CSV table of C-alpha atoms in Angstrom, one decimal:
chain,number,residue,atom,x,y,z
A,1,MET,CA,0.0,0.0,0.0
A,2,ARG,CA,1.1,3.6,-0.7
A,3,PRO,CA,1.6,6.2,2.0
A,4,GLN,CA,-1.6,7.9,3.2
A,5,ILE,CA,-2.0,11.3,1.7
A,6,PRO,CA,-3.3,13.9,4.3
A,7,HIS,CA,-6.6,15.4,3.5
A,8,GLU,CA,-6.2,18.8,5.1
A,9,GLN,CA,-5.9,21.9,3.0
A,10,PRO,CA,-2.3,22.6,1.8
A,11,LYS,CA,-0.5,25.4,3.5
A,12,ALA,CA,3.0,26.8,3.8
A,13,ILE,CA,5.3,24.1,5.3
A,14,PRO,CA,9.0,23.9,6.0
A,15,THR,CA,11.2,23.1,2.9
A,16,GLU,CA,12.5,19.8,4.4
A,17,GLN,CA,8.9,18.6,5.0
A,18,LEU,CA,7.8,19.6,1.5
A,19,ILE,CA,10.8,17.8,-0.1
A,20,ASN,CA,10.0,14.7,2.0
A,21,GLU,CA,6.4,14.8,0.7
A,22,LEU,CA,7.4,15.3,-2.9
A,23,GLN,CA,9.9,12.5,-2.8
A,24,SER,CA,7.4,10.2,-1.2
A,25,PHE,CA,4.4,11.0,-3.4
A,26,GLY,CA,6.1,12.2,-6.5
A,27,VAL,CA,4.6,14.9,-8.7
A,28,ARG,CA,2.4,15.1,-11.7
A,29,LEU,CA,3.7,17.2,-14.6
A,30,ALA,CA,1.2,19.4,-16.5
A,31,ASP,CA,3.5,18.9,-19.5
A,32,PRO,CA,4.9,15.3,-19.6
A,33,LYS,CA,7.9,16.6,-21.6
A,34,THR,CA,9.0,18.9,-18.7
A,35,GLY,CA,12.4,18.0,-17.2
A,36,ALA,CA,15.0,17.8,-20.0
A,37,THR,CA,17.4,16.0,-17.7
A,38,GLY,CA,15.0,13.5,-16.2
A,39,ARG,CA,15.6,9.8,-17.0
A,40,ARG,CA,14.0,6.4,-16.9
A,41,GLY,CA,15.8,3.2,-15.9
A,42,GLY,CA,19.5,2.8,-15.5
A,43,ALA,CA,21.7,2.4,-12.4
A,44,GLY,CA,21.0,4.2,-9.2
A,45,PRO,CA,18.0,6.5,-8.6
A,46,SER,CA,15.8,6.8,-11.6
A,47,ASP,CA,12.3,7.7,-12.9
A,48,HIS,CA,13.0,11.2,-11.5
A,49,THR,CA,13.5,14.7,-12.7
A,50,PRO,CA,15.4,17.5,-10.9
A,51,PHE,CA,14.1,20.9,-10.0
A,52,THR,CA,15.2,23.6,-7.6
A,53,ILE,CA,12.9,24.7,-4.7
A,54,ASP,CA,13.9,27.3,-2.1
A,55,GLY,CA,17.5,27.0,-3.2
A,56,ALA,CA,17.7,23.2,-2.9
A,57,THR,CA,17.9,21.1,-6.0
A,58,VAL,CA,15.9,17.8,-5.5
A,59,MET,CA,15.3,14.7,-7.6
A,60,VAL,CA,11.5,14.0,-7.5
A,61,PRO,CA,9.8,10.9,-9.0
A,62,VAL,CA,7.7,11.7,-12.0
A,63,HIS,CA,7.8,8.5,-14.1
A,64,ASN,CA,6.5,5.9,-11.6
A,65,ALA,CA,3.1,4.8,-10.4
A,66,PRO,CA,2.9,6.9,-7.2
A,67,ALA,CA,3.8,10.0,-9.2
A,68,PHE,CA,0.9,9.4,-11.6
A,69,GLU,CA,-1.5,9.6,-8.6
A,70,SER,CA,0.3,12.4,-6.7
A,71,PRO,CA,-1.7,15.2,-5.2
A,72,TYR,CA,1.1,17.6,-6.3
A,73,LEU,CA,1.1,19.2,-9.7
A,74,VAL,CA,3.8,21.2,-11.4
A,75,GLU,CA,2.7,23.7,-14.0
A,76,GLN,CA,4.3,23.9,-17.5
A,77,PRO,CA,7.5,25.9,-17.0
A,78,ASP,CA,8.3,29.0,-19.0
A,79,ALA,CA,11.2,29.4,-21.4
A,80,ALA,CA,13.6,30.0,-18.5
A,81,GLY,CA,12.5,26.8,-16.7
A,82,ARG,CA,10.4,28.6,-14.0
A,83,SER,CA,7.3,27.0,-12.7
A,84,ARG,CA,5.1,26.5,-9.6
A,85,ILE,CA,4.0,23.5,-7.6
A,86,SER,CA,0.5,23.3,-6.2
A,87,ARG,CA,-1.8,20.9,-4.4
A,88,ASP,CA,-5.6,21.0,-4.7
A,89,GLY,CA,-5.2,24.3,-6.6
A,90,VAL,CA,-3.2,26.0,-3.9
A,91,VAL,CA,0.3,27.2,-4.9
A,92,LEU,CA,2.9,26.0,-2.4
A,93,ALA,CA,6.2,27.1,-3.9
A,94,ASP,CA,8.0,28.4,-7.0
A,95,VAL,CA,10.3,25.8,-8.7
A,96,SER,CA,12.7,25.9,-11.5
A,97,PHE,CA,13.9,23.2,-13.9
A,98,PRO,CA,17.4,23.0,-15.4
A,99,LEU,CA,17.4,23.7,-19.1
A,100,ARG,CA,18.6,21.1,-21.6
A,101,PRO,CA,22.4,21.0,-21.2
A,102,LYS,CA,24.4,22.2,-24.2
A,103,PHE,CA,26.7,19.2,-24.2
A,104,TYR,CA,23.7,17.0,-24.9
A,105,ASP,CA,23.7,18.3,-28.5
A,106,ARG,CA,27.2,17.0,-29.2
A,107,THR,CA,28.3,13.6,-30.5
A,108,THR,CA,31.6,11.7,-30.5
A,109,GLU,CA,33.5,11.1,-33.8
A,110,ASN,CA,31.8,7.8,-34.2
A,111,GLY,CA,28.4,9.3,-33.7
A,112,ILE,CA,27.5,8.5,-30.1
A,113,PRO,CA,25.5,11.3,-28.5
A,114,TYR,CA,27.2,12.7,-25.4
A,115,TRP,CA,24.1,12.1,-23.3
A,116,LYS,CA,24.5,8.3,-23.9
A,117,ILE,CA,27.9,8.6,-22.2
A,118,ALA,CA,27.1,10.8,-19.2
A,119,THR,CA,24.1,12.8,-18.1
A,120,LEU,CA,23.4,15.9,-16.0
A,121,HIS,CA,22.2,14.9,-12.5
A,122,GLY,CA,20.6,17.5,-10.2
A,123,ARG,CA,21.8,21.0,-11.1
A,124,ASP,CA,25.6,20.7,-11.7
A,125,VAL,CA,26.6,17.1,-11.5
A,126,LEU,CA,27.8,14.9,-14.3
A,127,ALA,CA,26.9,11.3,-13.8
A,128,THR,CA,27.8,8.1,-15.6
A,129,THR,CA,27.7,4.4,-15.2
A,130,VAL,CA,31.0,3.3,-16.7
A,131,LEU,CA,30.0,-0.3,-17.1
A,132,GLN,CA,26.3,-0.7,-17.7
A,133,THR,CA,26.2,-4.5,-16.9
A,134,CYS,CA,26.5,-6.3,-13.6
A,135,ILE,CA,27.3,-9.9,-12.6
A,136,ARG,CA,24.3,-9.9,-10.3
A,137,TYR,CA,21.7,-8.3,-12.7
A,138,GLN,CA,20.9,-11.3,-14.9
A,139,SER,CA,20.3,-13.7,-12.1
A,140,ARG,CA,17.0,-13.8,-10.3
A,141,THR,CA,18.7,-15.3,-7.3
A,142,LYS,CA,21.3,-12.5,-7.1
A,143,THR,CA,19.9,-9.3,-8.5
A,144,CYS,CA,19.2,-6.3,-6.4
A,145,GLN,CA,15.5,-6.0,-6.4
A,146,PHE,CA,15.5,-2.2,-6.8
A,147,CYS,CA,18.0,-2.0,-9.6
A,148,ALA,CA,17.3,-1.0,-13.2
A,149,ILE,CA,20.8,-0.9,-14.6
A,150,GLY,CA,19.9,-3.0,-17.6
A,151,GLN,CA,16.8,-1.0,-18.6
A,152,SER,CA,18.5,2.0,-20.2
A,153,LEU,CA,20.9,-0.2,-22.1
A,154,ALA,CA,18.1,-2.4,-23.4
A,155,ALA,CA,16.2,0.7,-24.5
A,156,GLY,CA,19.3,2.0,-26.4
A,157,ARG,CA,19.6,5.1,-24.2
A,158,THR,CA,23.2,4.4,-23.2
A,159,VAL,CA,26.2,2.3,-24.2
A,160,GLU,CA,27.5,-0.8,-22.4
A,161,ARG,CA,31.1,0.4,-21.7
A,162,LYS,CA,32.1,4.0,-21.7
A,163,THR,CA,35.8,4.3,-22.5
A,164,PRO,CA,38.2,6.6,-20.6
A,165,ALA,CA,38.6,8.8,-23.7
A,166,GLN,CA,34.9,9.2,-24.2
A,167,LEU,CA,34.4,10.1,-20.5
A,168,ALA,CA,37.2,12.7,-20.7
A,169,GLU,CA,35.7,14.2,-23.9
A,170,VAL,CA,32.2,14.5,-22.4
A,171,ALA,CA,33.4,15.8,-19.0
A,172,LYS,CA,35.5,18.5,-20.6
A,173,ALA,CA,32.5,19.7,-22.7
A,174,ALA,CA,30.1,19.5,-19.7
A,175,VAL,CA,32.4,21.8,-17.7
A,176,GLU,CA,33.0,24.3,-20.5
A,177,LEU,CA,29.5,24.5,-21.9
A,178,ASP,CA,27.3,23.9,-18.8
A,179,GLY,CA,29.4,24.7,-15.7
A,180,VAL,CA,29.3,21.2,-14.3
A,181,ARG,CA,31.1,21.3,-10.9
A,182,HIS,CA,31.7,17.6,-10.0
A,183,MET,CA,31.3,14.1,-11.4
A,184,VAL,CA,29.9,10.8,-10.2
A,185,MET,CA,31.2,7.6,-11.7
A,186,THR,CA,29.5,4.4,-10.8
A,187,THR,CA,29.7,0.9,-12.3
A,188,GLY,CA,28.0,-2.4,-12.5
A,189,THR,CA,30.0,-5.0,-10.6
A,190,PRO,CA,32.3,-6.9,-13.1
A,191,HIS,CA,33.6,-10.5,-12.7
A,192,THR,CA,37.0,-9.2,-11.5
A,193,SER,CA,37.8,-9.3,-7.8
A,194,ASP,CA,38.5,-5.5,-7.7
A,195,ARG,CA,34.7,-5.1,-8.2
A,196,GLY,CA,35.1,-2.2,-10.6
A,197,ALA,CA,37.9,-0.3,-8.9
A,198,SER,CA,40.2,-0.7,-11.9
A,199,ILE,CA,37.7,0.5,-14.4
A,200,LEU,CA,37.0,3.5,-12.3
A,201,ALA,CA,40.6,4.4,-11.7
A,202,ASP,CA,41.3,4.3,-15.5
A,203,SER,CA,38.3,6.5,-16.2
A,204,ALA,CA,39.2,9.0,-13.5
A,205,GLN,CA,42.8,9.3,-14.7
A,206,ALA,CA,41.6,10.1,-18.2
A,207,VAL,CA,39.1,12.7,-17.0
A,208,LYS,CA,41.6,14.5,-14.8
A,209,ALA,CA,44.0,14.7,-17.6
A,210,ALA,CA,41.4,16.5,-19.7
A,211,VAL,CA,39.7,18.8,-17.1
A,212,ASP,CA,40.1,19.8,-13.5
A,213,LEU,CA,36.8,18.2,-12.2
A,214,PRO,CA,36.3,16.7,-8.7
A,215,ILE,CA,35.3,13.0,-9.1
A,216,GLN,CA,33.5,10.5,-6.9
A,217,ALA,CA,33.9,6.8,-7.8
A,218,GLN,CA,31.3,4.2,-6.6
A,219,CYS,CA,31.9,0.5,-6.3
A,220,GLU,CA,31.6,-2.5,-4.0
A,221,PRO,CA,34.5,-3.0,-1.6
A,222,PRO,CA,37.4,-4.4,-3.6
A,223,ASP,CA,39.2,-7.6,-2.5
A,224,ASP,CA,42.4,-5.7,-2.0
A,225,PHE,CA,42.2,-2.4,-0.1
A,226,ALA,CA,45.3,-1.2,-1.9
A,227,TRP,CA,42.9,-0.2,-4.6
A,228,PHE,CA,41.8,2.7,-2.5
A,229,GLN,CA,45.2,4.4,-2.9
A,230,ARG,CA,45.4,3.4,-6.5
A,231,MET,CA,42.0,5.1,-7.1
A,232,LYS,CA,43.1,8.2,-5.2
A,233,ASN,CA,46.4,8.4,-7.2
A,234,ALA,CA,44.4,8.1,-10.4
A,235,GLY,CA,42.3,11.2,-9.5
A,236,VAL,CA,39.4,10.0,-7.5
A,237,ASP,CA,38.6,12.6,-4.9
A,238,SER,CA,35.8,10.8,-2.9
A,239,LEU,CA,34.6,7.3,-2.7
A,240,GLY,CA,31.1,5.7,-2.4
A,241,MET,CA,30.5,2.2,-1.2
A,242,HIS,CA,26.8,1.7,-0.9
A,243,LEU,CA,25.2,-0.5,1.8
A,244,GLU,CA,21.6,0.2,0.5
A,245,VAL,CA,19.9,-1.8,3.3
A,246,ILE,CA,21.1,-2.8,6.8
A,247,GLY,CA,19.3,-5.7,8.5
A,248,PRO,CA,20.5,-9.3,7.6
A,249,ALA,CA,17.0,-10.5,6.6
A,250,VAL,CA,16.2,-7.4,4.6
A,251,ARG,CA,19.6,-7.6,2.8
A,252,LYS,CA,19.0,-11.2,1.9
A,253,ARG,CA,15.5,-10.5,0.6
A,254,ILE,CA,16.3,-7.2,-1.3
A,255,MET,CA,19.8,-7.9,-2.7
A,256,PRO,CA,20.6,-11.6,-2.3
A,257,GLY,CA,23.8,-11.4,-4.3
A,258,LYS,CA,25.3,-8.3,-2.8
A,259,ALA,CA,24.3,-9.5,0.7
A,260,GLN,CA,27.1,-12.1,0.4
A,261,VAL,CA,29.4,-9.1,1.1
A,262,SER,CA,28.7,-8.7,4.8
A,263,ILE,CA,28.1,-5.4,6.7
A,264,GLU,CA,31.3,-6.1,8.6
A,265,ASP,CA,33.2,-6.5,5.3
A,266,TYR,CA,31.9,-3.0,4.4
A,267,MET,CA,33.0,-1.6,7.8
A,268,ASP,CA,36.5,-3.0,7.3
A,269,ALA,CA,36.6,-1.4,3.8
A,270,PHE,CA,35.3,1.9,5.2
A,271,ALA,CA,38.0,1.9,7.9
A,272,ALA,CA,40.7,1.3,5.3
A,273,ALA,CA,39.3,3.9,2.9
A,274,VAL,CA,38.9,6.9,5.2
A,275,PRO,CA,42.6,7.3,5.9
A,276,VAL,CA,43.2,7.4,2.2
A,277,PHE,CA,40.5,9.8,1.1
A,278,GLY,CA,39.9,11.7,4.3
A,279,ARG,CA,37.2,12.0,6.9
A,280,GLY,CA,33.9,12.8,5.2
A,281,GLN,CA,35.2,11.9,1.7
A,282,VAL,CA,33.9,8.3,1.9
A,283,SER,CA,30.2,7.9,1.9
A,284,THR,CA,27.5,5.2,1.7
A,285,TYR,CA,24.0,5.2,0.2
A,286,ILE,CA,21.2,3.9,2.5
A,287,LEU,CA,17.7,3.3,1.0
A,288,ALA,CA,15.1,4.0,3.7
A,289,GLY,CA,11.7,2.3,3.5
A,290,LEU,CA,12.7,-1.2,2.4
A,291,GLY,CA,12.3,-2.9,5.9
A,292,ASP,CA,14.9,-1.3,8.1
A,293,GLU,CA,13.5,0.6,11.0
A,294,PRO,CA,14.6,4.2,11.7
A,295,ALA,CA,16.4,3.1,14.9
A,296,GLU,CA,18.5,0.6,12.8
A,297,VAL,CA,19.4,3.2,10.2
A,298,LEU,CA,20.4,5.7,12.9
A,299,ALA,CA,22.4,3.0,14.8
A,300,ILE,CA,24.5,2.1,11.8
A,301,SER,CA,24.8,5.8,10.8
A,302,ARG,CA,26.4,6.5,14.2
A,303,ARG,CA,28.9,3.8,13.6
A,304,LEU,CA,29.7,5.2,10.1
A,305,ILE,CA,30.1,8.7,11.4
A,306,ASP,CA,32.5,7.5,14.1
A,307,ILE,CA,34.6,6.0,11.3
A,308,GLY,CA,34.4,9.1,9.2
A,309,VAL,CA,31.9,7.9,6.7
A,310,TYR,CA,29.0,10.1,5.5
A,311,PRO,CA,25.7,8.1,5.6
A,312,PHE,CA,23.6,9.5,2.8
A,313,VAL,CA,20.1,8.3,3.6
A,314,VAL,CA,17.5,8.6,0.8
A,315,PRO,CA,13.9,7.5,0.5
A,316,PHE,CA,13.4,4.4,-1.6
A,317,VAL,CA,11.6,5.2,-4.9
A,318,PRO,CA,10.2,2.3,-6.9
A,319,ILE,CA,11.3,2.1,-10.5
A,320,ALA,CA,9.0,0.7,-13.1
A,321,GLY,CA,10.0,-2.7,-14.5
A,322,THR,CA,11.8,-3.8,-11.3
A,323,PRO,CA,10.7,-6.5,-8.8
A,324,LEU,CA,10.0,-3.6,-6.4
A,325,GLU,CA,8.0,-1.4,-8.7
A,326,SER,CA,4.9,-1.8,-6.5
A,327,HIS,CA,6.7,-1.4,-3.2
A,328,PRO,CA,5.5,1.7,-1.3
A,329,THR,CA,7.7,4.7,-0.8
A,330,PRO,CA,8.4,5.6,2.9
A,331,SER,CA,6.1,8.2,4.4
A,332,PRO,CA,7.3,11.8,5.0
A,333,THR,CA,6.9,11.1,8.7
A,334,PHE,CA,9.2,8.0,8.4
A,335,MET,CA,11.9,10.1,6.7
A,336,HIS,CA,11.6,12.9,9.2
A,337,GLU,CA,12.2,10.4,12.1
A,338,ILE,CA,15.5,9.5,10.4
A,339,LEU,CA,16.7,12.7,8.9
A,340,ARG,CA,16.2,15.1,11.8
A,341,PRO,CA,18.3,13.1,14.3
A,342,LEU,CA,20.8,12.1,11.6
A,343,ALA,CA,21.4,15.8,10.7
A,344,GLU,CA,22.2,16.4,14.4
A,345,MET,CA,24.5,13.4,14.5
A,346,LEU,CA,26.4,14.7,11.4
A,347,ARG,CA,26.8,18.1,13.0
A,348,THR,CA,28.1,16.6,16.2
A,349,GLY,CA,30.5,14.4,14.2
A,350,GLY,CA,31.8,17.2,12.2
A,351,LEU,CA,30.6,15.9,8.8
A,352,ARG,CA,28.9,18.1,6.3
A,353,ALA,CA,27.5,17.6,2.8
A,354,THR,CA,29.1,20.9,1.7
A,355,ASP,CA,32.6,19.6,2.6
A,356,ILE,CA,32.4,16.5,0.4
A,357,LYS,CA,34.5,17.1,-2.7
A,358,ALA,CA,32.2,15.2,-5.2
A,359,GLY,CA,29.3,12.8,-5.3
A,360,CYS,CA,25.9,12.0,-4.1
A,361,GLY,CA,26.2,13.4,-0.6
A,362,LYS,CA,27.5,16.7,-2.0
A,363,CYS,CA,24.8,16.9,-4.6
A,364,GLY,CA,22.1,15.9,-2.0
A,365,ALA,CA,19.3,16.0,-4.5
A,366,CYS,CA,17.9,12.5,-3.8
A,367,SER,CA,17.2,13.3,-0.1
A,368,ALA,CA,16.1,16.2,2.2
A,369,LEU,CA,19.2,15.4,4.4
A,370,SER,CA,21.2,18.4,3.4
A,371,THR,CA,18.2,20.7,4.1
A,372,TYR,CA,17.9,19.2,7.6
A,373,GLU,CA,21.7,19.7,8.0
A,374,ARG,CA,21.3,23.5,7.3
A,375,GLY,CA,18.6,23.6,10.0
A,376,ALA,CA,20.8,21.6,12.5
A,377,SER,CA,23.7,24.0,11.9
A,378,ALA,CA,21.5,27.2,12.3
């Protein structure tokens, strides 16, 4: 079942609460073509489009089932991307959409559109999945139930392997034409024991040779922790190793293959990575609403913060075509119970999204966490 939508008349509400509600219920678009940088399928969060509200850029679901029934409506934006969001006819806030990036109109020498190699995420982040296949994705007994890494490849919206030269070419153009400020490189997990660290290191080295752009690389913990220094030496500024879910039973049910890498294996990897990249420059993505209780998420977040890892907690958003496409999103209240104390824990631990050099935590668009952080620091 979906979260219960309150029936009271909409009114002015704090930004963090509005973001929680929009990410829980999604929004309906008066013009379905709105959001030139939105995307369907692929690795990581999807079926979203970005817009900026009260100075915060957020990724909001627009292409999944909850969004089609959302009480929130976004009007057709003007030529500058400006619009308004309303509920039951009452305008709640002004919003603005990023315009189509200029680098999207370019192609490589062999005719591959740049947007098939890397895309604009949020407001100023270049994102790419270097390897668009994964050893776990094709197996029903191993695949992460929330993942859609193969969808965009099957639909012809990307290429299977982005070469270092292609990534460097696109990154340089994105900086020069559209003012991109940092880059996220993720990857499907290959058969190799480094779990993608080698691919990411080669890619980062090529990009840094072409343009001075902070880079976050994301992969599972490699077998040899020496890869952390190799990645750092190649130009990776921050590292993401994503837990996604916490409890043993939930991990086994939601991501049976990845669950074979234990939480303690991740903790060992975090402890080895932080001295290399620095406190706050290693992060992990935690999906709230898949079965872990707020107390569990907060308990492991405290452990992570003590190590020096930034726990980026985001609401789960179902993606069409995945086994969890009908799973409910967490309620705004559920997210508030996590994000408010988590923001205070981060403040006490001396970790801030704004201090991260590159990556999901720095962007912050998939969660209201950074908005709560600003409130905790006030």
